[in-house]
mmCIF file of C-alpha atoms in Angstrom:
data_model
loop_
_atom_site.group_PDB
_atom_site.id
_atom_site.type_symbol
_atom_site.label_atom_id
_atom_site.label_comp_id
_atom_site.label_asym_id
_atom_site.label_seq_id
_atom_site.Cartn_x
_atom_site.Cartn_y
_atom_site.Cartn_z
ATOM 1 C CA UNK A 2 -4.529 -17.516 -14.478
ATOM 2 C CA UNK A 3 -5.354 -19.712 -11.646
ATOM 3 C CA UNK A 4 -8.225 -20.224 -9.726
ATOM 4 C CA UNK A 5 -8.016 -20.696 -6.054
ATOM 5 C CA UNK A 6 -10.008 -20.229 -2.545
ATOM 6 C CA UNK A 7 -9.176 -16.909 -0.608
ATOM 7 C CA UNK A 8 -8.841 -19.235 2.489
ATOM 8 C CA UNK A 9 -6.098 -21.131 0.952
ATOM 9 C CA UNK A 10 -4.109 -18.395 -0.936
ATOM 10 C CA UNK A 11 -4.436 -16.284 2.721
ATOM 11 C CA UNK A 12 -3.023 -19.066 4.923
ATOM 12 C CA UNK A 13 0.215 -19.359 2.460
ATOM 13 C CA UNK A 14 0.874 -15.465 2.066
ATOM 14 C CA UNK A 15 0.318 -16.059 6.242
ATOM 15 C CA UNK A 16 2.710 -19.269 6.557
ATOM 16 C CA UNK A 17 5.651 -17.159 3.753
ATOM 17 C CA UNK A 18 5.087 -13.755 6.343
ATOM 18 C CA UNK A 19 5.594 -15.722 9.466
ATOM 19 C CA UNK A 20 8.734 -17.482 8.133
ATOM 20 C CA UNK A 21 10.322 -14.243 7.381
ATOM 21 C CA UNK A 22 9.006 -12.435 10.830
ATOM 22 C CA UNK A 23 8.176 -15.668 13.604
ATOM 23 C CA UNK A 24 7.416 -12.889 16.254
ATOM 24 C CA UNK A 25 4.961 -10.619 14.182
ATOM 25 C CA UNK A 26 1.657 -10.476 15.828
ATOM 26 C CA UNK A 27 -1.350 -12.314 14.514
ATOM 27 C CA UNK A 28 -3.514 -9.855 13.822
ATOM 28 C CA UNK A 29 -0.495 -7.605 12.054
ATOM 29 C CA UNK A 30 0.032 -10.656 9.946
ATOM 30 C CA UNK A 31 -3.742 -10.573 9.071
ATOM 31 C CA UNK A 32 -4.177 -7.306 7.972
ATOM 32 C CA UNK A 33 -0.763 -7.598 5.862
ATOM 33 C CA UNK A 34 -2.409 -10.841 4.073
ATOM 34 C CA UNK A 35 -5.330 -9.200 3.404
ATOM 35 C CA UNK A 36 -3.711 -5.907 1.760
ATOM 36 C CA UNK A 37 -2.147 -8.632 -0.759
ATOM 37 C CA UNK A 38 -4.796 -10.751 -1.495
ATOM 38 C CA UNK A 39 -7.145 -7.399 -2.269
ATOM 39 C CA UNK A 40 -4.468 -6.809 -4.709
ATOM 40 C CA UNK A 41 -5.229 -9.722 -6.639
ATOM 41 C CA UNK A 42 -9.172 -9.060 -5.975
ATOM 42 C CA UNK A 43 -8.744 -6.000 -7.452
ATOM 43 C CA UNK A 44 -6.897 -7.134 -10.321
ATOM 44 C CA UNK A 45 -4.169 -5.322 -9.354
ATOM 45 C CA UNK A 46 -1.884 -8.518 -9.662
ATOM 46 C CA UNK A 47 1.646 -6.880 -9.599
ATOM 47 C CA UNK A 48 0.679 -5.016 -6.265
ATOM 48 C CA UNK A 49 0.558 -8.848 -4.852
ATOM 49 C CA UNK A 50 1.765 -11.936 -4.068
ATOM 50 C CA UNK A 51 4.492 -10.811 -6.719
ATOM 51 C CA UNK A 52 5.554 -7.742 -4.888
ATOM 52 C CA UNK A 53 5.952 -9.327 -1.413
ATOM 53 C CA UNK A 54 8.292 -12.308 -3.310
ATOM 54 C CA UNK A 55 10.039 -9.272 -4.802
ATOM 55 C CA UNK A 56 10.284 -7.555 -1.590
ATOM 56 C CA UNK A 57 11.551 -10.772 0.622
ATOM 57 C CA UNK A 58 14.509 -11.182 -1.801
ATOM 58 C CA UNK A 59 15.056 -7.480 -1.115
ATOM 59 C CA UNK A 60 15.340 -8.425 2.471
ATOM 60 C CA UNK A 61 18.400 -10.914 1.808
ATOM 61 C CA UNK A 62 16.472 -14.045 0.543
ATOM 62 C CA UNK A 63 16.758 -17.471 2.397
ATOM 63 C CA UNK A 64 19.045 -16.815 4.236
ATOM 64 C CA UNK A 65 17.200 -13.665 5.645
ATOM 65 C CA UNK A 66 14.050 -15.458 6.518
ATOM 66 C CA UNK A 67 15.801 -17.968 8.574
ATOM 67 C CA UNK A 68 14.266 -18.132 12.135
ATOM 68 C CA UNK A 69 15.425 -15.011 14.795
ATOM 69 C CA UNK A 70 16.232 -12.618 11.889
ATOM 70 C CA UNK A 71 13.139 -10.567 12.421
ATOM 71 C CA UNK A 72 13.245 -6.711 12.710
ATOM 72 C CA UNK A 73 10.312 -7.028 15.443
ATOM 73 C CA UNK A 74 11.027 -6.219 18.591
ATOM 74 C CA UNK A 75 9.634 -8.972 21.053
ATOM 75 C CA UNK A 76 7.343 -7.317 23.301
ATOM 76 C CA UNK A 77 4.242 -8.161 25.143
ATOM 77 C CA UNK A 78 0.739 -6.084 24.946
ATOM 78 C CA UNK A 79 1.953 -4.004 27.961
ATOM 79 C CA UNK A 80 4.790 -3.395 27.272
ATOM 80 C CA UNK A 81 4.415 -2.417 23.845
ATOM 81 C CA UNK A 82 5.300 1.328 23.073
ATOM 82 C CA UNK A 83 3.439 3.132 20.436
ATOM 83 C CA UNK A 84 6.152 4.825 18.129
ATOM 84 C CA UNK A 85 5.799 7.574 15.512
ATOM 85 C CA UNK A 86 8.053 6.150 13.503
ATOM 86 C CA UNK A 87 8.698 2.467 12.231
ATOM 87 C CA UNK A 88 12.106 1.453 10.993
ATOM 88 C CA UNK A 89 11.382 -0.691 8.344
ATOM 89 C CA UNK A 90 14.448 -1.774 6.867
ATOM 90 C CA UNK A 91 14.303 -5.429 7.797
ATOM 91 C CA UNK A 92 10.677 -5.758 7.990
ATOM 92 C CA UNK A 93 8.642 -7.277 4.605
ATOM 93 C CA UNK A 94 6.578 -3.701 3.461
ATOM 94 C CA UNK A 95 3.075 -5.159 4.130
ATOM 95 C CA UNK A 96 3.821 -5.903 7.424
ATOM 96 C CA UNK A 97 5.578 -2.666 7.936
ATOM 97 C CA UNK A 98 1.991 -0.960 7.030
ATOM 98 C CA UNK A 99 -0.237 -3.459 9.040
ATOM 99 C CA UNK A 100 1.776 -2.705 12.227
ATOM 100 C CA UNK A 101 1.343 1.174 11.103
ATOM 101 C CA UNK A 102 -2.268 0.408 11.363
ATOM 102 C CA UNK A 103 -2.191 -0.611 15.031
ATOM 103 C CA UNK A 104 -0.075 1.609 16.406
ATOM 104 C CA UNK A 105 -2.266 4.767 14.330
ATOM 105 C CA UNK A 106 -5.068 3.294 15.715
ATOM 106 C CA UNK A 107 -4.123 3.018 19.052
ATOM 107 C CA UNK A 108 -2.706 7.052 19.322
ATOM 108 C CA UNK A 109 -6.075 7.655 17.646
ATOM 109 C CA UNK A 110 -7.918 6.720 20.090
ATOM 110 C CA UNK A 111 -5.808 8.251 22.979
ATOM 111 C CA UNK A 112 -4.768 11.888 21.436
ATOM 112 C CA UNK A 113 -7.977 11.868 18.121
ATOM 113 C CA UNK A 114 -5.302 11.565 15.530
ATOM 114 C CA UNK A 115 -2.978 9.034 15.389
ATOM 115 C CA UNK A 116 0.302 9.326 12.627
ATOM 116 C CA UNK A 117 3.226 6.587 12.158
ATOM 117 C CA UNK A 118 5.985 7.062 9.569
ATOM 118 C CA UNK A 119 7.171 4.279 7.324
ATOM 119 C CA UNK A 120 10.838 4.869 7.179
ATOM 120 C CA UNK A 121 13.115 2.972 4.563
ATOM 121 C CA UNK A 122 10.208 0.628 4.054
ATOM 122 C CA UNK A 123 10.313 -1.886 0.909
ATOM 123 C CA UNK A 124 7.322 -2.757 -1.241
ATOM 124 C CA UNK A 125 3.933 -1.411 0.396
ATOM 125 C CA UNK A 126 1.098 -3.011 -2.585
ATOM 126 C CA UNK A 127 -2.099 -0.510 -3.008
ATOM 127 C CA UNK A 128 -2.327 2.004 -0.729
ATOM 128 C CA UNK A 129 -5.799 2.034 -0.549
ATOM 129 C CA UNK A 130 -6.147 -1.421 0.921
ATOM 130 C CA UNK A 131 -4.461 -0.064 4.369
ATOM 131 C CA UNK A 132 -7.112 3.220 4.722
ATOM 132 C CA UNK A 133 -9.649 1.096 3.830
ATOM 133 C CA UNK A 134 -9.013 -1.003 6.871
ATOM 134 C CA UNK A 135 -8.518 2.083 8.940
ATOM 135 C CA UNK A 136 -12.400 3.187 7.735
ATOM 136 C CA UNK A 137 -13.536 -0.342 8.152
ATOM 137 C CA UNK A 138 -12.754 0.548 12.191
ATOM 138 C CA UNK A 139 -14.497 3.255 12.151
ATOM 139 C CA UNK A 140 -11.691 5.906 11.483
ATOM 140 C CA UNK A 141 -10.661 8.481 8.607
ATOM 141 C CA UNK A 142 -7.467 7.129 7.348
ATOM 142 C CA UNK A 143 -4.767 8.828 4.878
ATOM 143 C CA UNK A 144 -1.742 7.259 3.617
ATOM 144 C CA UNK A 145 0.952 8.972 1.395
ATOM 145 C CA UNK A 146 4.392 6.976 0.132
ATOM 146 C CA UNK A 147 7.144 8.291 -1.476
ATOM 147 C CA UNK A 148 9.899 6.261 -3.558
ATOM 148 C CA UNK A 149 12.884 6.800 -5.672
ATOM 149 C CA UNK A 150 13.379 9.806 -8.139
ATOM 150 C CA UNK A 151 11.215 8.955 -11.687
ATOM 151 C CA UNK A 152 9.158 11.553 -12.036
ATOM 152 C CA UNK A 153 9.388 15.333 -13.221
ATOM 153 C CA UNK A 154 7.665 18.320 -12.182
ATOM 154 C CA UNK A 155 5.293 19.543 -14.778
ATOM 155 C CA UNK A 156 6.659 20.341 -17.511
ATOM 156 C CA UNK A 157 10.632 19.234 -15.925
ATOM 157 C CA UNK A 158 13.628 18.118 -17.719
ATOM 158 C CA UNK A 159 14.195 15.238 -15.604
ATOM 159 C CA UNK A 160 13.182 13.196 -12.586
ATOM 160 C CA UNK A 161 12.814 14.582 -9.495
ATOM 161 C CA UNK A 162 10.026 12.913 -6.794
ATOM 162 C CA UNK A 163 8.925 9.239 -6.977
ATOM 163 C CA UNK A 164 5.047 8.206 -8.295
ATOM 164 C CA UNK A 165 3.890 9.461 -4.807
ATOM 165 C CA UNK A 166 0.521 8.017 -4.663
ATOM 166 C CA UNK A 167 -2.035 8.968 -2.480
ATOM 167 C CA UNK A 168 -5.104 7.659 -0.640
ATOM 168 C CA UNK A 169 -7.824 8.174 1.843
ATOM 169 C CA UNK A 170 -11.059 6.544 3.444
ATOM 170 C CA UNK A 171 -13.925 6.934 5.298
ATOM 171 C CA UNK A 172 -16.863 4.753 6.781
ATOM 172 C CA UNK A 173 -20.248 4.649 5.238
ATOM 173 C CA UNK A 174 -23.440 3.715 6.250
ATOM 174 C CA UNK A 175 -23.519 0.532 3.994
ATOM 175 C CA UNK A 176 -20.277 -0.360 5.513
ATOM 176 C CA UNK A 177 -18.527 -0.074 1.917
ATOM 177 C CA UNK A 178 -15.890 3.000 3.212
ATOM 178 C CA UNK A 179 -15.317 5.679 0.597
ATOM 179 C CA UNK A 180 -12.021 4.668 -0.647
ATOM 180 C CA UNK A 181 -9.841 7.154 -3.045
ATOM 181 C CA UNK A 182 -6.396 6.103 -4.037
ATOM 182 C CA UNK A 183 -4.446 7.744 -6.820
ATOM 183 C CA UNK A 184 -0.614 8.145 -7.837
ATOM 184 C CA UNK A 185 0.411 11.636 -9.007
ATOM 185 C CA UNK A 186 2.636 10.161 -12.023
ATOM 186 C CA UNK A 187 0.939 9.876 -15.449
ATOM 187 C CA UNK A 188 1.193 5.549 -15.088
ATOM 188 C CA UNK A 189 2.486 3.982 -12.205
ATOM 189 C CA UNK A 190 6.134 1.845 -11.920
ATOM 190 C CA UNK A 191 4.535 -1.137 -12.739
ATOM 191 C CA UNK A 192 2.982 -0.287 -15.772
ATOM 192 C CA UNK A 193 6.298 1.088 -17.249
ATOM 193 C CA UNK A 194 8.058 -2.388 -16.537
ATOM 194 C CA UNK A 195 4.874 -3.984 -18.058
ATOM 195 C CA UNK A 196 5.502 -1.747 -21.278
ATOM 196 C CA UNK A 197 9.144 -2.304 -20.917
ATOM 197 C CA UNK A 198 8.548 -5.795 -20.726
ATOM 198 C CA UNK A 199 6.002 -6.055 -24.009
ATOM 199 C CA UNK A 200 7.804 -3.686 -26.045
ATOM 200 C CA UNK A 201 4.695 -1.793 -26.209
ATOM 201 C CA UNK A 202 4.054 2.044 -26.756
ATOM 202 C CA UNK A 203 3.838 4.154 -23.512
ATOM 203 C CA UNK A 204 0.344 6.259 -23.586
ATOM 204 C CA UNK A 205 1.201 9.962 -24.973
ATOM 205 C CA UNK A 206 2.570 12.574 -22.563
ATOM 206 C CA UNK A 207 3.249 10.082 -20.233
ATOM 207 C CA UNK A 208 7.082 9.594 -20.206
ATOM 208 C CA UNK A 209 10.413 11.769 -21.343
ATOM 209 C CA UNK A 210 13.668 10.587 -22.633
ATOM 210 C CA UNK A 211 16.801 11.702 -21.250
ATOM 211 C CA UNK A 212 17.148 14.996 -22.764
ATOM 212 C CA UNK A 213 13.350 15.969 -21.692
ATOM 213 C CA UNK A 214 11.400 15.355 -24.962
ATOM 214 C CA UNK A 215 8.499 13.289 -25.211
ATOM 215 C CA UNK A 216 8.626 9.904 -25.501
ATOM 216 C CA UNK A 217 6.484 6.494 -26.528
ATOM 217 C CA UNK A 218 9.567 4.268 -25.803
ATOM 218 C CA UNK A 219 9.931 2.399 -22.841
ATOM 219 C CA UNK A 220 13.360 1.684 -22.684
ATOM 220 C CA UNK A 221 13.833 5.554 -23.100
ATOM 221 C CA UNK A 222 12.013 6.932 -20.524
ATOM 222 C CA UNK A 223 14.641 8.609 -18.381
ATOM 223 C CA UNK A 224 11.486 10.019 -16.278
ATOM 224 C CA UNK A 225 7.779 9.648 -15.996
ATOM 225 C CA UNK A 226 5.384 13.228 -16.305
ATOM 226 C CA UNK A 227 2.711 13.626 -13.717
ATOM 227 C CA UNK A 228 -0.660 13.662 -15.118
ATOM 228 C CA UNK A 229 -1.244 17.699 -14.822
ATOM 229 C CA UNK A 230 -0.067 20.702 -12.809
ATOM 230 C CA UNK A 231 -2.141 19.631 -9.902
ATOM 231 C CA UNK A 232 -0.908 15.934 -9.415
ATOM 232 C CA UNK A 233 2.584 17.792 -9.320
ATOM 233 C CA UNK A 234 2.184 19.778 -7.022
ATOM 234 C CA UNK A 235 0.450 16.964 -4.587
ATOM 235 C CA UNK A 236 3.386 14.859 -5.276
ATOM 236 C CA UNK A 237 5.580 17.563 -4.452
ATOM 237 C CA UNK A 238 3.787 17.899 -0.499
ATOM 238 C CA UNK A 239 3.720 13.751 -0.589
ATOM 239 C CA UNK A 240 7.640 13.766 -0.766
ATOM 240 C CA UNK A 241 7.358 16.589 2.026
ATOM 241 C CA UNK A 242 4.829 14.825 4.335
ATOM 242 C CA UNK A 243 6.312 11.269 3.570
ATOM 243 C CA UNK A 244 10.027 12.269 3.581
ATOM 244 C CA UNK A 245 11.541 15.515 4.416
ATOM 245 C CA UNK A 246 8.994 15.405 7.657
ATOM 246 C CA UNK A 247 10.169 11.354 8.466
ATOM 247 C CA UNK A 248 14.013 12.450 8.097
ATOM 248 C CA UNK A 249 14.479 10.053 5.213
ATOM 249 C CA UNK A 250 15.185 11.228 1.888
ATOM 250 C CA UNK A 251 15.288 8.339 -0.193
ATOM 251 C CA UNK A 252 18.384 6.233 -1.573
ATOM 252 C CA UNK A 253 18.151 4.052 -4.507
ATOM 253 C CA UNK A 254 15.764 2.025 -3.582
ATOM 254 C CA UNK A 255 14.269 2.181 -0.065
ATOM 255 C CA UNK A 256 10.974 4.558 0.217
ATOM 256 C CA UNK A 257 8.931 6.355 3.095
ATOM 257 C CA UNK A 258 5.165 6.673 3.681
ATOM 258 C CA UNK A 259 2.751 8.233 6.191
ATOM 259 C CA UNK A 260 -0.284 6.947 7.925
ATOM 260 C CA UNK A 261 -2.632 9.004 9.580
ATOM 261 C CA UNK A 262 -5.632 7.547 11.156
ATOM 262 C CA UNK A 263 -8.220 10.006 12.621
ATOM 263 C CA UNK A 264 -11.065 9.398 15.197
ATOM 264 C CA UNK A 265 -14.319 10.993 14.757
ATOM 265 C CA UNK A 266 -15.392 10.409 18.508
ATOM 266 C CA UNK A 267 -12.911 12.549 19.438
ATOM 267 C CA UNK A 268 -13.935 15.234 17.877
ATOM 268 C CA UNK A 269 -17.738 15.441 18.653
ATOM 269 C CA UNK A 270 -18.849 12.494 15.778
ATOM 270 C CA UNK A 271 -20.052 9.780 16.629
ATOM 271 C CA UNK A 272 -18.765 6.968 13.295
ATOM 272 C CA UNK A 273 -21.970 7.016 12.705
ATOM 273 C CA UNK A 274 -22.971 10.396 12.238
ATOM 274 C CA UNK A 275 -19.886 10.545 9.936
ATOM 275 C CA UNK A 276 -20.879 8.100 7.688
ATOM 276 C CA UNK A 277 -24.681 9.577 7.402
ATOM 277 C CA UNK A 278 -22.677 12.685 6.872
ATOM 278 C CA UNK A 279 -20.517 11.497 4.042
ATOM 279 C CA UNK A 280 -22.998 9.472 1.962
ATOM 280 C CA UNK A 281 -24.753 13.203 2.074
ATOM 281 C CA UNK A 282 -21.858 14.371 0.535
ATOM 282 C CA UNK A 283 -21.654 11.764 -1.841
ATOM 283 C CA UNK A 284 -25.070 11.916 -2.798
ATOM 284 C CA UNK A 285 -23.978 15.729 -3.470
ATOM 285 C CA UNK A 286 -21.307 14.790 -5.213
ATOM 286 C CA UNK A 287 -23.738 12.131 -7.077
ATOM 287 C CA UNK A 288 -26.454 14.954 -8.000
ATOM 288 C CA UNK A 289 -23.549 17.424 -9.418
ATOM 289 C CA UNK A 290 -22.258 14.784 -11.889
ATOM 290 C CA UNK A 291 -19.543 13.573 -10.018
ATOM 291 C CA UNK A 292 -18.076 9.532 -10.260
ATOM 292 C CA UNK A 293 -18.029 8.575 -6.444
ATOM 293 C CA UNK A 294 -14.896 6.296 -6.687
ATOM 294 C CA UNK A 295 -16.629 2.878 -5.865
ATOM 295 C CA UNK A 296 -13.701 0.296 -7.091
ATOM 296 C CA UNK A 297 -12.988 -1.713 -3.694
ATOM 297 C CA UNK A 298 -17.051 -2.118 -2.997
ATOM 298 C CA UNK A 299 -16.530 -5.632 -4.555
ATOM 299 C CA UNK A 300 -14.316 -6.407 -1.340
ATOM 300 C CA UNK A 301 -17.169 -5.835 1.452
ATOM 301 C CA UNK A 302 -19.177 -8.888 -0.614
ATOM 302 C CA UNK A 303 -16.328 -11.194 -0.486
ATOM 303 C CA UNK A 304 -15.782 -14.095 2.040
ATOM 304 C CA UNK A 305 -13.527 -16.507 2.949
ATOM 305 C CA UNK A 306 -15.082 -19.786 0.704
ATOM 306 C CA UNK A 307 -14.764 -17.050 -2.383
ATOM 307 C CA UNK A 308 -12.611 -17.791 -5.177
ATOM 308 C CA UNK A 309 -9.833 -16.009 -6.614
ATOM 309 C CA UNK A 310 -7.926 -15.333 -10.039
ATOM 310 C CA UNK A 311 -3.659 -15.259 -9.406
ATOM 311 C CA UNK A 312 -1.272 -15.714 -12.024
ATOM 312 C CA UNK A 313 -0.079 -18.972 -12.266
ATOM 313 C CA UNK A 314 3.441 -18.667 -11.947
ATOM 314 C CA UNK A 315 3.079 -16.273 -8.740
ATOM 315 C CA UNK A 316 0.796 -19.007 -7.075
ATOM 316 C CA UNK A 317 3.644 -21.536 -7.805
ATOM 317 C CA UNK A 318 6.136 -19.437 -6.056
ATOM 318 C CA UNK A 319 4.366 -18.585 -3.401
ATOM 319 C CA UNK A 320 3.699 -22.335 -2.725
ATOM 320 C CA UNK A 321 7.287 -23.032 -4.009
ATOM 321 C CA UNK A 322 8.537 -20.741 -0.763
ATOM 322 C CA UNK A 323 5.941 -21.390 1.592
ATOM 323 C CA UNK A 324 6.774 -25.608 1.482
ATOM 324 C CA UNK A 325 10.934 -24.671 1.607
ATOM 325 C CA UNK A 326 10.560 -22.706 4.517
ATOM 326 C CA UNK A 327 8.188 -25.502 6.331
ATOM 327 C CA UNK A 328 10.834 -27.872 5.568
ATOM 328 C CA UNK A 329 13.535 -25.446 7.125
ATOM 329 C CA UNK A 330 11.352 -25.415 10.588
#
């Protein structure tokens, strides 16, 4: 691992986006940086910078991210149209999500509840990152993704819906939002190519082979198992709400996702009444026994001089790519 400053790590991720997209906005670009450097915060390193490398060659390496190749539009503030739908297919994931942001923000605040689809969208990082930012504004935010076919119904035979993960925020008085984000599969993607990778055991009940039995293998897991009847069933409506509703059922490797960002005002609650509101509930919730999910609080305390831990290969190819495309300006 690698220690380096937030600032410095940020501006690169920024300089690598750009490259790839020379007409994304600013503040689209910022939001996108700061989804992947929480990543790394959270020690959630493959969700990083080693997902957006991933997903840029996805996007037809070099010579994709040569200059006027970007999927987005050129378009001034006014004449900017708010769509419900984002066609994603050229456009690096993160991005993809940070301009969902905006635009769910914007119909928010004109209609109370503001939804984009993600369609055919490559690598999106931790969901929880995006509906955090949508809290940190004030709003209640939900975002659902689906992806390819690798996990089975409860108790299945085979594959059938993706890891379909799931999260939501909300603001709080400390101005730490409430932020829950879950998958519906037993272990996520990432950890089976981790396992895959270390020839390690897979966790019990977490995988099946090919002919539906049980399995500790990685490299014979034909399918992962959601964690219990419940998680099935919510990844069942994710692969409605993110696919079936966007009009894209998946291919082999491109994904969907929903974002939903709701304003309070607009529905007689002032943010601040919500968040008094909610840290009641917590406090409930508290009282009753209950964990109150509290793993990206460590983000609110963080600034810009901070310090952060990267792998040190990904920081090397981030700066690898960031110095080859200033040299093809």
């Amino acid at each position: 691992m690698a220690l380096a400053s937030i600032s410095t790590v940020s501006a690169s991720i920024g300089d690598v986006i750009l490259a790839r997209h020379p007409r994304a906005r600013i503040a689209d670009v910022d939001r996108a940086v700061e989804v992947i450097a929480s990543a790394h915060l959270l020690g959630l390193h493959a969700f990083g910078i080693d997902m957006l490398l991933r997903d840029i060659d996805g996007l037809g390496g070099t010579g994709a991210m040569e200059r006027g190749t970007s999927g987005i539009p050129e378009k001034t503030d006014a004449e900017a149209d708010d769509p419900t739908i984002i066609e994603a297919a050229d456009t690096i994931g993160f991005l993809a999500g940070a301009m969902a942001i905006r635009h769910a923000e914007h119909n928010a605040q004109a209609s109370g509840i503001g939804m984009i689809g993600i369609r055919n969208v490559g690598a999106l990082g931790v969901l929880g990152s995006y509906v955090r930012q949508l809290a940190q504004d004030g709003y209640l935010g939900i975002m659902i993704a689906n992806s390819p076919a690798i996990v089975a119904p409860y108790n299945g035979l085979r594959a059938a819906i993706g890891t379909n993960p799931v999260a939501y925020a909300a603001p709080r008085e400390d101005g730490r939002p409430l932020v829950v984000d879950f998958a519906t599969s037993a272990i996520s993607m990432n950890e089976l190519r981790e396992h895959q990778r270390s020839q390690t055991a897979l966790p019990p009940d977490s995988a099946i082979d090919r002919d539906g039995h049980p399995t500790c293998v990685a490299d014979d897991a034909a399918a992962l198992r959601a964690k219990d009847m419940t998680a099935s069933l919510i990844g069942l409506q994710v692969e409605i709400f993110s696919s079936a509703l966007l009009g894209w059922r998946h291919g082999d490797s491109g994904r969907s996702a929903s974002l939903l960002a709701i304003d309070p005002r607009r529905y007689g609650s002032k943010t601040e009444e919500l968040s008094e509101s909610i840290e009641d509930i917590c406090a409930s919730w508290t009282k009753a026994g209950g964990h109150v999910p509290s793993r990206y609080d460590a983000l609110s305390s963080i600034d810009p001089t901070s310090v952060i831990d990267i792998p040190d290969a990904s920081l090397t190819a981030l700066e690898r790519l960031r110095i080859e495309r200033k040299r093809d300006e």
